CSV table of C-alpha atoms in Angstrom, one decimal:
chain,number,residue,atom,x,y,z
A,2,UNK,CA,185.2,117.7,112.6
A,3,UNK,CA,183.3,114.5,113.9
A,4,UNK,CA,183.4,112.1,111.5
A,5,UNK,CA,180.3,110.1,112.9
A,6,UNK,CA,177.2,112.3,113.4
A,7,UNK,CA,174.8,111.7,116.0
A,8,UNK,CA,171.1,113.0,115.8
A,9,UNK,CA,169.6,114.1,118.5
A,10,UNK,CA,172.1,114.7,121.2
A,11,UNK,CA,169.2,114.7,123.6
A,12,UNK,CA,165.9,113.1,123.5
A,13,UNK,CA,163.3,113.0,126.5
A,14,UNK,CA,160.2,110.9,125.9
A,15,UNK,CA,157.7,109.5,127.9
A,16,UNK,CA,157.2,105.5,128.5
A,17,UNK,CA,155.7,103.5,125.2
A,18,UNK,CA,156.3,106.0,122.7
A,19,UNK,CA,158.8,105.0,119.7
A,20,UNK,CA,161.8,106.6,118.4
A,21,UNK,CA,164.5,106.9,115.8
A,22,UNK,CA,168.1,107.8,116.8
A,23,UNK,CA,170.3,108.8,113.6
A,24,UNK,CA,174.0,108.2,112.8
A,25,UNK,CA,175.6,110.1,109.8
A,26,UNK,CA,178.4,110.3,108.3
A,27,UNK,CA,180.3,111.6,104.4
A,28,UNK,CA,182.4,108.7,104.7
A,29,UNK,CA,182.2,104.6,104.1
A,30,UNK,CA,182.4,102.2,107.1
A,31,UNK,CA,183.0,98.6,107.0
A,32,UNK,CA,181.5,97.9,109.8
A,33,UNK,CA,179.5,100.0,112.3
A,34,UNK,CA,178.6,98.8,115.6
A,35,UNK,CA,175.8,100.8,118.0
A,36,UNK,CA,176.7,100.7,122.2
A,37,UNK,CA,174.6,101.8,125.2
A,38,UNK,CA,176.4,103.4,128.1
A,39,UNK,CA,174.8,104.0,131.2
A,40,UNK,CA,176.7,106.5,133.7
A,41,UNK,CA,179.2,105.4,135.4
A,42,UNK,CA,179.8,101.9,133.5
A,43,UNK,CA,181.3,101.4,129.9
A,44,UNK,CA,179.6,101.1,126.9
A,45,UNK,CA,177.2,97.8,126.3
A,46,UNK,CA,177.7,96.6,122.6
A,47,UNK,CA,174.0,96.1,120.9
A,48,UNK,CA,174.8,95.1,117.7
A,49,UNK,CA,177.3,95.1,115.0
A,50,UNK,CA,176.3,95.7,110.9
A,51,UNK,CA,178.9,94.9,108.4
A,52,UNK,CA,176.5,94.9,105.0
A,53,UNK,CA,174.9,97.6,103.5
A,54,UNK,CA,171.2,97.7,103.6
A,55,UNK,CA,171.4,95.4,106.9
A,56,UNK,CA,168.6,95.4,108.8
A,57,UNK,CA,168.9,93.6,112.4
A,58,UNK,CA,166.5,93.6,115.2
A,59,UNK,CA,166.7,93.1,119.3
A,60,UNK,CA,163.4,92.6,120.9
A,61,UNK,CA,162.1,96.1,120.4
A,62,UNK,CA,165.4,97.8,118.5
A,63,UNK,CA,165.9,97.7,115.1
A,64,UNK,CA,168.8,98.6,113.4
A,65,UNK,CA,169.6,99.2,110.1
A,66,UNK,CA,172.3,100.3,107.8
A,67,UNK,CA,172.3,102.6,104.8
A,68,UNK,CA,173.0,100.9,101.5
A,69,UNK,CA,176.2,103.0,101.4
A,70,UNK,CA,177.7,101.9,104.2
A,71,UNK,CA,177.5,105.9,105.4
A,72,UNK,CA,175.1,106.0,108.2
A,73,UNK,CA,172.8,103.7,110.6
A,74,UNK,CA,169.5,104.3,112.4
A,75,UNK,CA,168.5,102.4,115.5
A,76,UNK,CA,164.6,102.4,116.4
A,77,UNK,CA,163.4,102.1,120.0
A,78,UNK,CA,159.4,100.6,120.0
A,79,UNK,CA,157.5,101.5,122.6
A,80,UNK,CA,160.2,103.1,125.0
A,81,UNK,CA,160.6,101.7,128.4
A,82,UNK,CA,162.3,103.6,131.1
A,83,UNK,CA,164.9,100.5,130.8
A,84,UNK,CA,165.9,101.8,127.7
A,85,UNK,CA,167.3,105.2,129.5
A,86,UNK,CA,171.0,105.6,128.8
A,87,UNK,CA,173.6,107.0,126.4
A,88,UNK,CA,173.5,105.2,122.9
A,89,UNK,CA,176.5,105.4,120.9
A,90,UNK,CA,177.4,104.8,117.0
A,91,UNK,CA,181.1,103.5,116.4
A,92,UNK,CA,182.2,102.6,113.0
A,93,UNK,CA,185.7,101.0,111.9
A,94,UNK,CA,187.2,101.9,108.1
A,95,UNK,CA,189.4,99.6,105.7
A,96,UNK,CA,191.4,97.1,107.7
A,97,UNK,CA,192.1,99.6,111.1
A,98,UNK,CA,190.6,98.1,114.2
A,99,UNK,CA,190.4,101.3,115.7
A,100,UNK,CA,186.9,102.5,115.9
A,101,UNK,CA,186.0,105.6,115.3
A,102,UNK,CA,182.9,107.1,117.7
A,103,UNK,CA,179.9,109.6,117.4
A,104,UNK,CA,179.1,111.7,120.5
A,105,UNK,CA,175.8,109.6,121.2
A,106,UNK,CA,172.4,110.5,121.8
A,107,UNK,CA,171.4,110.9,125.8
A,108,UNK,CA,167.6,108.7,125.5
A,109,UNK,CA,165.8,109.5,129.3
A,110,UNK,CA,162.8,107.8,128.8
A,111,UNK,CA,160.0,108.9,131.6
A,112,UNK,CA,157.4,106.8,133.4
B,2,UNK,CA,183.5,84.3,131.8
B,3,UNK,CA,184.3,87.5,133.7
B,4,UNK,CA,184.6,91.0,131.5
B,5,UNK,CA,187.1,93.4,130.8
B,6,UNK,CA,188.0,94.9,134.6
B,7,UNK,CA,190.1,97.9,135.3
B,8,UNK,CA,191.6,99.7,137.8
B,9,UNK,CA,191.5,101.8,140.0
B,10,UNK,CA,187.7,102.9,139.4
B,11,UNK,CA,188.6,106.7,140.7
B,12,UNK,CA,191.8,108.4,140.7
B,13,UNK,CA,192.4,112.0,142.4
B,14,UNK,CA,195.6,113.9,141.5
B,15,UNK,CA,197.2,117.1,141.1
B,16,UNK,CA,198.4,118.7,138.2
B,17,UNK,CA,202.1,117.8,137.2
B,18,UNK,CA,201.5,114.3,138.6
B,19,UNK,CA,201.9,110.6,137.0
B,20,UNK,CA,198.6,108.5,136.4
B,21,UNK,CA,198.9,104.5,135.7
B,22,UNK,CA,195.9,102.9,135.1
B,23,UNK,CA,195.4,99.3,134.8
B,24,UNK,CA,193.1,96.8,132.5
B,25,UNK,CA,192.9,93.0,132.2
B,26,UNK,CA,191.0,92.0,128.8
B,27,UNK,CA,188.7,89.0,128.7
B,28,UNK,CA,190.4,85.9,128.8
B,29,UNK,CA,191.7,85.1,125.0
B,30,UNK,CA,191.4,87.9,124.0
B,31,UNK,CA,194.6,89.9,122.7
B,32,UNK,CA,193.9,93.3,121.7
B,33,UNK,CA,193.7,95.7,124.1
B,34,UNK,CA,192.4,99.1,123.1
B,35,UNK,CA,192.4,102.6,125.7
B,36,UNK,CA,189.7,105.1,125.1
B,37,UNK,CA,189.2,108.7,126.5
B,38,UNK,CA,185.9,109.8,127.3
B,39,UNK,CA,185.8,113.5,128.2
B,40,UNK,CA,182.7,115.9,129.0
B,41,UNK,CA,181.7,117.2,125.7
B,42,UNK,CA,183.6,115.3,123.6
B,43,UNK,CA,183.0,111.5,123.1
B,44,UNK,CA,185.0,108.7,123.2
B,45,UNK,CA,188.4,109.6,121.9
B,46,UNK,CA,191.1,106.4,120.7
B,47,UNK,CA,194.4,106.6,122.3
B,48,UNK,CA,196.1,103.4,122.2
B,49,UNK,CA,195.7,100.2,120.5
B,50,UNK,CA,198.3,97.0,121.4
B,51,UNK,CA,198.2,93.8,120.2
B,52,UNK,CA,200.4,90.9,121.0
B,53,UNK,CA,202.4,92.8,123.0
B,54,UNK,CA,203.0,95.7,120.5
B,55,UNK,CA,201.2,99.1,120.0
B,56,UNK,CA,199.5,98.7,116.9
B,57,UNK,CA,197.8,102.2,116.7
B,58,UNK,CA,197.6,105.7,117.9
B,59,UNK,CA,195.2,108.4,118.6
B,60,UNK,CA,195.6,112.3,118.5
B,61,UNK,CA,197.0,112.5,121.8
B,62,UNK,CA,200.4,114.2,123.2
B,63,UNK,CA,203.4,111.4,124.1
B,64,UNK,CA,202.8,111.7,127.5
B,65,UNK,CA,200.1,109.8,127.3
B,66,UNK,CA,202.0,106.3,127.1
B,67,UNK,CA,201.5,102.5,128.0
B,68,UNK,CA,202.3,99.0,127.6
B,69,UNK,CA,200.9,95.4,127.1
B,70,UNK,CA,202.2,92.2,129.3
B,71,UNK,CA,202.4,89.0,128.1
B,72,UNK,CA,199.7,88.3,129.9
B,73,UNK,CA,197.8,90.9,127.6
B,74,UNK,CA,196.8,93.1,130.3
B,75,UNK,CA,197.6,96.5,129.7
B,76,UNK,CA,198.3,99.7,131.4
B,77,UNK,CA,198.0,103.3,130.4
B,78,UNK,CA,200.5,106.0,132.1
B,79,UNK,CA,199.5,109.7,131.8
B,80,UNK,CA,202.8,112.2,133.0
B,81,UNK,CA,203.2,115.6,133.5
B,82,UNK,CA,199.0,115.8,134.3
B,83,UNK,CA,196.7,118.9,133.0
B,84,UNK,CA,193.8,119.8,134.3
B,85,UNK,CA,191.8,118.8,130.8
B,86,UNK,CA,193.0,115.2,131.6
B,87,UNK,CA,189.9,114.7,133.9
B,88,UNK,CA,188.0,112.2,132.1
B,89,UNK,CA,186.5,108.6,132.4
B,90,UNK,CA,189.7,106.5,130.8
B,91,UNK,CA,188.0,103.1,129.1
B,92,UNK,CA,189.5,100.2,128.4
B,93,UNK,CA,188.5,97.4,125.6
B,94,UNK,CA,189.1,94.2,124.5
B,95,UNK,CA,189.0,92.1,121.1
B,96,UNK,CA,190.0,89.0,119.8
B,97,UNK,CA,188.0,90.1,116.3
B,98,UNK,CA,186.6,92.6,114.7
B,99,UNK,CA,183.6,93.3,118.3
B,100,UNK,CA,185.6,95.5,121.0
B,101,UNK,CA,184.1,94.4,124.8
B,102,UNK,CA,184.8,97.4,127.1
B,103,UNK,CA,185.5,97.4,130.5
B,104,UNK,CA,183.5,100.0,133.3
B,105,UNK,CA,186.5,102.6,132.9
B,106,UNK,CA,188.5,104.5,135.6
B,107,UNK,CA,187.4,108.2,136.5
B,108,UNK,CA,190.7,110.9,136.4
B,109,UNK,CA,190.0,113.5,138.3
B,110,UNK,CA,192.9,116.2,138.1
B,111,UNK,CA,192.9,118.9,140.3
C-alpha cells in the first residue's frame, strides 16, 4: 500500500494550458515537500509546506496544503514545455527524517 | 557551493556480484540519506546516517549495507546482487528538515 497517492500518473498537455497535480493520503504529515525529476538527474526540491491550509506560490506553481495536513495540490499555469518532467510528493511524519514518497505524476507538456 | 555528487554515474554487473557506491553531501551538511528508485515503484528509503551513525532503515534485505566517514560522505554496498537490484540508487543530503539530492548512480545487474 502507497502511503502517498499521486493523481494522475501521466498527464500530456499542450503548451499554455493549466493543470492540477494531486497528492493523497489517509494519514497526517508534518511536513510535505513537492520535487521535480527530470530523467537521468535527481529530484529538484520546489517547495516545502509545514502548515495546514498553506498556500505557497513559484512564478506560475502554486502549492497548497489541505487543512489536515493529509494531502497537497500543486497547479501548473499556463504550461510551458520547461515544465516537462516527473513531479514528485514526499511527506515526513512525527519527528522521522525519513521521507516518505508518492510515485509522481510524468507532466510532458507539448509545443 | 557545489551539490550532492555521487559516484559512479553507471555501474554494470552480474548477478552474485558486490556494488559500492559513493556520495559526498553538501558541505555542512550531516545527514546523508540513500534512496532506491526502481521502474514502477518510486523512490524507496534505504539508509539514513547521521553523525556517523545509521539513524534509520528502509524495507530492504541486510545485504544492502553502508557506512558514513567522518567526513560525512557516505557509501552504500549492495552483496550477493539480484537481478531486481537494477535501479537508479540516489543519494541526499540535510542539515534540517529539506533533503538536497544528488543526480544518482544507475545499477544495472545483468
Amino acid at each position: 500500500t502507497q502511503l502517498l497517492e499521486q493523481s494522475p500518473q501521466f498527464l500530456s498537455i499542450q503548451e499554455g494550458e493549466n493543470l492540477t497535480v494531486y497528492c493523497n493520503s489517509s494519514s497526517v504529515f508534518s511536513s510535505l515537500q513537492w520535487y521535480r525529476q527530470e530523467p537521468g538527474e535527481g529530484p529538484v526540491l520546489l517547495v516545502t509546506v509545514v502548515t495546514g491550509g498553506e498556500v505557497k506560490k513559484l512564478k506560475r506553481l502554486t502549492f497548497q496544503f489541505g487543512d489536515a495536513r493529509k494531502d497537497s495540490s500543486l497547479h501548473i499555469t499556463a504550461a510551458q514545455t520547461g515544465d516537462t518532467g516527473l513531479y514528485l510528493c514526499a511527506g515526513t511524519q512525527g519527528g522521522s527524517e525519513k521521507l516518505v514518497f508518492g510515485k509522481g505524476t510524468k507532466l510532458t507538456v507539448n509545443p | 557551493e557545489a551539490g550532492v555528487t555521487q559516484s559512479p554515474t553507471h555501474l554494470i554487473k552480474t548477478r552474485g556480484q558486490q556494488a559500492t557506491l559513493r556520495c559526498s553531501p553538501i558541505s555542512g551538511h550531516t545527514s546523508v540519506y540513500w534512496y532506491q528508485q526502481a521502474l514502477g515503484l518510486g523512490l524507496q528509503f534505504l539508509l539514513w546516517y547521521d553523525e556517523g551513525e545509521e539513524r534509520n532503515r528502509g524495507n530492504f534485505p541486510p545485504r544492502f549495507s553502508g557506512r558514513q566517514f567522518p567526513n560525512y560522505s557516505s557509501e552504500l554496498n549492495v552483496n550477493a546482487l539480484e537481478l531486481e537490484d537494477s535501479a537508479l540508487y540516489l543519494c541526499a543530503s540535510s542539515l534540517g528538515e529539506t533533503q538536497y539530492f544528488g543526480p544518482g548512480t544507475r545499477l544495472l545487474v545483468l
